[in-house]
Amino acid sequence: MLDTARTDGPETARPSLSLEDIVDSAASALEDASPLEIVRWAAATFGDRICLTSSMSDAALIHLVSKVKPGVDVLFVDTGYHFAETVGTRDAVEAVYPVNVINVTPSRTVAEQDRDLGPRLHGRNPDLCCHLRKVEPLSRALEGYMAWFTGVRRGETRSRKEMRVVEWDRKREMVKVNPILHWSDEDMENYISDNGVLVNPLHYDDYPSIGCEPCTSRVEPGDDPRSGRWAGLGKVECGIHL
């Protein structure tokens, strides 16, 4: 496990190991590693100071990480706008996998946000709504951890093509670990099938990418899987990974 301690004194002083110091070397060393190898490295490096985030679209990353690190904290941001199926998937994950699901909520309820900022903020200013109901609550919940596992994949959006398997998250000053970054859609489907992984049932109802209910729509066969997110608003990311 990473030691960030510092011993004070003229003879024994040594510089503490910066989290940034390990990112570049780890990213290069693990670029071609398997997802399981990346998870093992991160678990050994950060111990209980690493968590996992999940939107409960599926439990592939949860299954993968829990094989190496049972009991890992899984942060789920409950925006107040999720589909019932997404909340049900969260509850199923908590019952099935050896993980500690932590429900993260925004500082204001939907009713309080409507009162303070007007109704349907997601339609008028989706960036602000995502910030208040996703980005800010998650950033708050990540405080106290040194690193976090994400399920982002390079092929999902253009903004993710330059991501690395291990990155320094400057906004939160912590390490971001992306074990399945290189997986294609086929890789994901095969892992889910081979391991009997829990999947949000909306995936079988033409919702290949699932976010909050007001901002997610069905996708026609053959269309970009992300085209159902914030359709017509020129938005492709909620802001968590920017």
Short mmCIF file of C-alpha atoms in Angstrom, two decimals:
data_model
loop_
_atom_site.label_atom_id
_atom_site.label_comp_id
_atom_site.label_asym_id
_atom_site.label_seq_id
_atom_site.Cartn_x
_atom_site.Cartn_y
_atom_site.Cartn_z
CA MET A 1 0.00 0.00 0.00
CA LEU A 2 1.18 3.49 -0.86
CA ASP A 3 2.94 5.18 2.07
CA THR A 4 2.45 8.92 2.14
CA ALA A 5 3.84 9.38 5.62
CA ARG A 6 6.59 11.86 6.43
CA THR A 7 9.01 11.53 9.33
CA ASP A 8 10.16 14.90 10.66
CA GLY A 9 13.66 15.57 11.97
CA PRO A 10 17.05 16.58 10.57
CA GLU A 11 18.34 13.02 10.18
CA THR A 12 15.23 11.06 9.28
CA ALA A 13 13.31 13.53 7.14
CA ARG A 14 12.29 12.13 3.80
CA PRO A 15 9.88 13.62 1.25
CA SER A 16 6.44 12.08 1.24
CA LEU A 17 5.51 10.23 -1.92
CA SER A 18 3.25 12.38 -4.04
CA LEU A 19 0.26 10.74 -5.68
CA GLU A 20 1.17 12.55 -8.88
CA ASP A 21 4.60 10.90 -8.81
CA ILE A 22 3.15 7.46 -9.44
CA VAL A 23 0.63 8.32 -12.14
CA ASP A 24 2.81 8.64 -15.24
CA SER A 25 4.91 5.57 -14.53
CA ALA A 26 1.85 3.50 -13.63
CA ALA A 27 -0.06 4.67 -16.70
CA SER A 28 2.80 3.62 -18.97
CA ALA A 29 3.45 0.34 -17.19
CA LEU A 30 -0.21 -0.65 -17.16
CA GLU A 31 -1.25 0.62 -20.59
CA ASP A 32 -1.34 -2.92 -22.02
CA ALA A 33 -2.23 -4.70 -18.79
CA SER A 34 -5.47 -6.61 -18.36
CA PRO A 35 -8.29 -5.04 -16.36
CA LEU A 36 -7.68 -7.56 -13.57
CA GLU A 37 -3.99 -6.62 -13.40
CA ILE A 38 -4.90 -2.93 -13.21
CA VAL A 39 -7.37 -3.59 -10.39
CA ARG A 40 -4.80 -5.67 -8.50
CA TRP A 41 -2.22 -2.88 -8.78
CA ALA A 42 -4.67 -0.24 -7.57
CA ALA A 43 -5.94 -2.37 -4.67
CA ALA A 44 -2.38 -3.12 -3.54
CA THR A 45 -1.33 0.52 -3.91
CA PHE A 46 -4.25 2.29 -2.25
CA GLY A 47 -5.78 -0.32 0.05
CA ASP A 48 -8.94 1.01 1.71
CA ARG A 49 -8.32 4.50 0.32
CA ILE A 50 -9.78 3.57 -3.06
CA CYS A 51 -13.46 3.35 -3.96
CA LEU A 52 -15.53 2.58 -7.02
CA THR A 53 -18.20 4.73 -8.69
CA SER A 54 -21.12 3.26 -10.58
CA SER A 55 -24.14 4.63 -12.42
CA MET A 56 -25.78 1.18 -12.11
CA SER A 57 -26.02 0.78 -15.85
CA ASP A 58 -24.48 -2.62 -15.27
CA ALA A 59 -22.35 -4.31 -12.61
CA ALA A 60 -19.38 -5.31 -14.79
CA LEU A 61 -16.84 -3.10 -13.01
CA ILE A 62 -18.35 -3.97 -9.63
CA HIS A 63 -17.98 -7.69 -10.38
CA LEU A 64 -14.40 -7.19 -11.59
CA VAL A 65 -13.22 -5.10 -8.65
CA SER A 66 -15.00 -7.15 -5.99
CA LYS A 67 -13.13 -10.27 -7.13
CA VAL A 68 -9.90 -8.59 -6.03
CA LYS A 69 -11.21 -6.30 -3.30
CA PRO A 70 -14.38 -7.62 -1.64
CA GLY A 71 -16.03 -5.03 0.57
CA VAL A 72 -14.96 -2.13 -1.66
CA ASP A 73 -17.02 1.05 -1.29
CA VAL A 74 -19.30 1.60 -4.30
CA LEU A 75 -20.52 5.20 -4.62
CA PHE A 76 -23.86 5.67 -6.37
CA VAL A 77 -25.04 9.22 -6.95
CA ASP A 78 -28.79 9.22 -6.41
CA THR A 79 -29.79 12.35 -8.29
CA GLY A 80 -33.49 12.08 -7.51
CA TYR A 81 -34.18 11.73 -11.23
CA HIS A 82 -33.18 8.10 -11.82
CA PHE A 83 -35.37 5.51 -13.51
CA ALA A 84 -36.97 3.04 -11.11
CA GLU A 85 -34.99 0.32 -12.91
CA THR A 86 -31.72 2.05 -12.03
CA VAL A 87 -32.60 2.25 -8.36
CA GLY A 88 -33.65 -1.40 -8.54
CA THR A 89 -30.30 -2.33 -10.05
CA ARG A 90 -28.55 -0.54 -7.20
CA ASP A 91 -30.54 -2.54 -4.66
CA ALA A 92 -29.82 -5.79 -6.51
CA VAL A 93 -26.09 -5.02 -6.60
CA GLU A 94 -26.10 -4.43 -2.85
CA ALA A 95 -27.81 -7.80 -2.32
CA VAL A 96 -25.73 -9.86 -4.76
CA TYR A 97 -22.14 -8.61 -4.66
CA PRO A 98 -19.70 -8.39 -1.72
CA VAL A 99 -19.49 -4.60 -1.83
CA ASN A 100 -20.47 -1.66 0.37
CA VAL A 101 -22.93 0.48 -1.60
CA ILE A 102 -22.96 4.13 -0.49
CA ASN A 103 -25.91 6.23 -1.67
CA VAL A 104 -24.69 9.76 -2.41
CA THR A 105 -27.30 12.52 -2.58
CA PRO A 106 -27.20 16.20 -3.66
CA SER A 107 -27.36 18.95 -1.04
CA ARG A 108 -30.89 19.84 -2.21
CA THR A 109 -33.82 17.56 -3.00
CA VAL A 110 -35.49 17.91 -6.39
CA ALA A 111 -38.32 19.86 -4.75
CA GLU A 112 -35.87 22.22 -3.06
CA GLN A 113 -33.99 22.76 -6.33
CA ASP A 114 -37.26 23.49 -8.14
CA ARG A 115 -38.15 25.98 -5.39
CA ASP A 116 -34.78 27.74 -5.49
CA LEU A 117 -33.92 27.60 -9.20
CA GLY A 118 -37.22 26.96 -10.90
CA PRO A 119 -38.68 23.71 -12.24
CA ARG A 120 -37.11 21.59 -14.98
CA LEU A 121 -33.60 22.99 -14.61
CA HIS A 122 -32.41 19.92 -16.53
CA GLY A 123 -34.19 21.22 -19.62
CA ARG A 124 -33.16 24.87 -19.26
CA ASN A 125 -29.58 24.47 -18.04
CA PRO A 126 -28.53 20.82 -18.11
CA ASP A 127 -24.89 21.62 -17.30
CA LEU A 128 -25.88 23.34 -14.06
CA CYS A 129 -28.32 20.57 -13.18
CA CYS A 130 -25.64 17.90 -13.74
CA HIS A 131 -23.18 19.90 -11.66
CA LEU A 132 -25.57 20.27 -8.74
CA ARG A 133 -26.98 16.75 -8.79
CA LYS A 134 -23.98 14.69 -9.97
CA VAL A 135 -20.61 16.43 -10.04
CA GLU A 136 -20.72 18.29 -6.73
CA PRO A 137 -22.18 15.42 -4.66
CA LEU A 138 -19.66 12.94 -6.05
CA SER A 139 -16.73 15.27 -5.46
CA ARG A 140 -17.87 15.67 -1.87
CA ALA A 141 -18.23 11.91 -1.42
CA LEU A 142 -14.76 11.26 -2.86
CA GLU A 143 -13.08 13.37 -0.20
CA GLY A 144 -11.05 11.11 2.07
CA TYR A 145 -10.17 8.64 -0.69
CA MET A 146 -6.85 8.70 -2.52
CA ALA A 147 -8.13 7.07 -5.71
CA TRP A 148 -11.27 5.86 -7.44
CA PHE A 149 -12.14 3.20 -10.01
CA THR A 150 -14.33 4.28 -12.93
CA GLY A 151 -15.99 2.32 -15.70
CA VAL A 152 -15.23 4.77 -18.52
CA ARG A 153 -14.26 3.36 -21.91
CA ARG A 154 -12.41 5.17 -24.70
CA GLY A 155 -14.95 4.30 -27.36
CA GLU A 156 -17.92 5.86 -25.56
CA THR A 157 -17.33 9.54 -26.42
CA ARG A 158 -14.78 11.64 -28.29
CA SER A 159 -13.72 13.35 -25.06
CA ARG A 160 -12.58 10.00 -23.61
CA LYS A 161 -10.25 8.96 -26.42
CA GLU A 162 -7.16 10.47 -24.78
CA MET A 163 -7.81 9.05 -21.33
CA ARG A 164 -5.29 6.67 -19.74
CA VAL A 165 -5.76 3.65 -17.52
CA VAL A 166 -4.26 5.60 -14.60
CA GLU A 167 -4.69 9.39 -14.48
CA TRP A 168 -4.20 12.29 -12.12
CA ASP A 169 -7.57 13.92 -11.47
CA ARG A 170 -6.45 17.53 -11.03
CA LYS A 171 -9.92 18.79 -10.20
CA ARG A 172 -10.20 16.47 -7.20
CA GLU A 173 -6.46 15.99 -6.55
CA MET A 174 -6.67 12.21 -6.54
CA VAL A 175 -5.88 9.25 -8.77
CA LYS A 176 -8.42 7.96 -11.25
CA VAL A 177 -8.13 4.31 -12.29
CA ASN A 178 -9.91 3.17 -15.47
CA PRO A 179 -9.49 -0.64 -15.66
CA ILE A 180 -11.85 -1.27 -18.60
CA LEU A 181 -10.80 1.77 -20.64
CA HIS A 182 -9.82 -0.39 -23.64
CA TRP A 183 -12.92 -2.56 -23.71
CA SER A 184 -15.07 -2.46 -26.82
CA ASP A 185 -18.83 -2.96 -26.71
CA GLU A 186 -18.19 -6.59 -27.63
CA ASP A 187 -15.70 -6.99 -24.79
CA MET A 188 -18.27 -5.61 -22.37
CA GLU A 189 -21.03 -7.87 -23.67
CA ASN A 190 -18.78 -10.93 -23.47
CA TYR A 191 -17.73 -10.17 -19.88
CA ILE A 192 -21.34 -9.69 -18.83
CA SER A 193 -22.42 -12.91 -20.53
CA ASP A 194 -19.48 -15.01 -19.36
CA ASN A 195 -19.88 -13.93 -15.72
CA GLY A 196 -23.64 -13.57 -15.41
CA VAL A 197 -23.26 -9.91 -14.47
CA LEU A 198 -26.30 -7.92 -13.37
CA VAL A 199 -27.51 -5.48 -16.03
CA ASN A 200 -29.99 -2.62 -15.76
CA PRO A 201 -33.13 -3.97 -17.52
CA LEU A 202 -33.46 -0.73 -19.48
CA HIS A 203 -30.61 -1.99 -21.69
CA TYR A 204 -33.06 -4.53 -23.11
CA ASP A 205 -35.57 -1.77 -23.86
CA ASP A 206 -33.39 0.25 -26.29
CA TYR A 207 -31.55 2.30 -23.65
CA PRO A 208 -27.87 1.48 -24.32
CA SER A 209 -26.66 4.47 -22.25
CA ILE A 210 -28.59 5.28 -19.10
CA GLY A 211 -28.66 8.51 -17.14
CA CYS A 212 -31.38 10.48 -15.41
CA GLU A 213 -34.90 9.77 -16.68
CA PRO A 214 -35.74 13.31 -17.95
CA CYS A 215 -32.52 13.45 -19.99
CA THR A 216 -32.42 9.90 -21.39
CA SER A 217 -34.39 8.56 -24.33
CA ARG A 218 -34.55 5.37 -26.35
CA VAL A 219 -32.06 4.87 -29.18
CA GLU A 220 -32.93 3.48 -32.59
CA PRO A 221 -31.01 0.35 -33.67
CA GLY A 222 -27.74 1.32 -35.35
CA ASP A 223 -27.61 4.83 -33.86
CA ASP A 224 -24.83 6.06 -31.56
CA PRO A 225 -25.47 4.43 -28.16
CA ARG A 226 -24.93 7.81 -26.47
CA SER A 227 -27.39 9.66 -28.74
CA GLY A 228 -30.18 9.13 -26.25
CA ARG A 229 -28.41 11.21 -23.60
CA TRP A 230 -29.39 14.91 -23.57
CA ALA A 231 -30.78 14.51 -27.09
CA GLY A 232 -30.94 17.79 -28.99
CA LEU A 233 -29.02 19.74 -26.34
CA GLY A 234 -25.51 19.37 -27.80
CA LYS A 235 -24.31 17.78 -24.56
CA VAL A 236 -22.43 14.47 -24.31
CA GLU A 237 -20.94 14.44 -20.77
CA CYS A 238 -22.41 15.16 -17.35
CA GLY A 239 -19.11 16.68 -16.22
CA ILE A 240 -17.87 14.03 -13.83
CA HIS A 241 -15.09 12.92 -16.18
CA LEU A 242 -14.17 16.35 -17.58
#
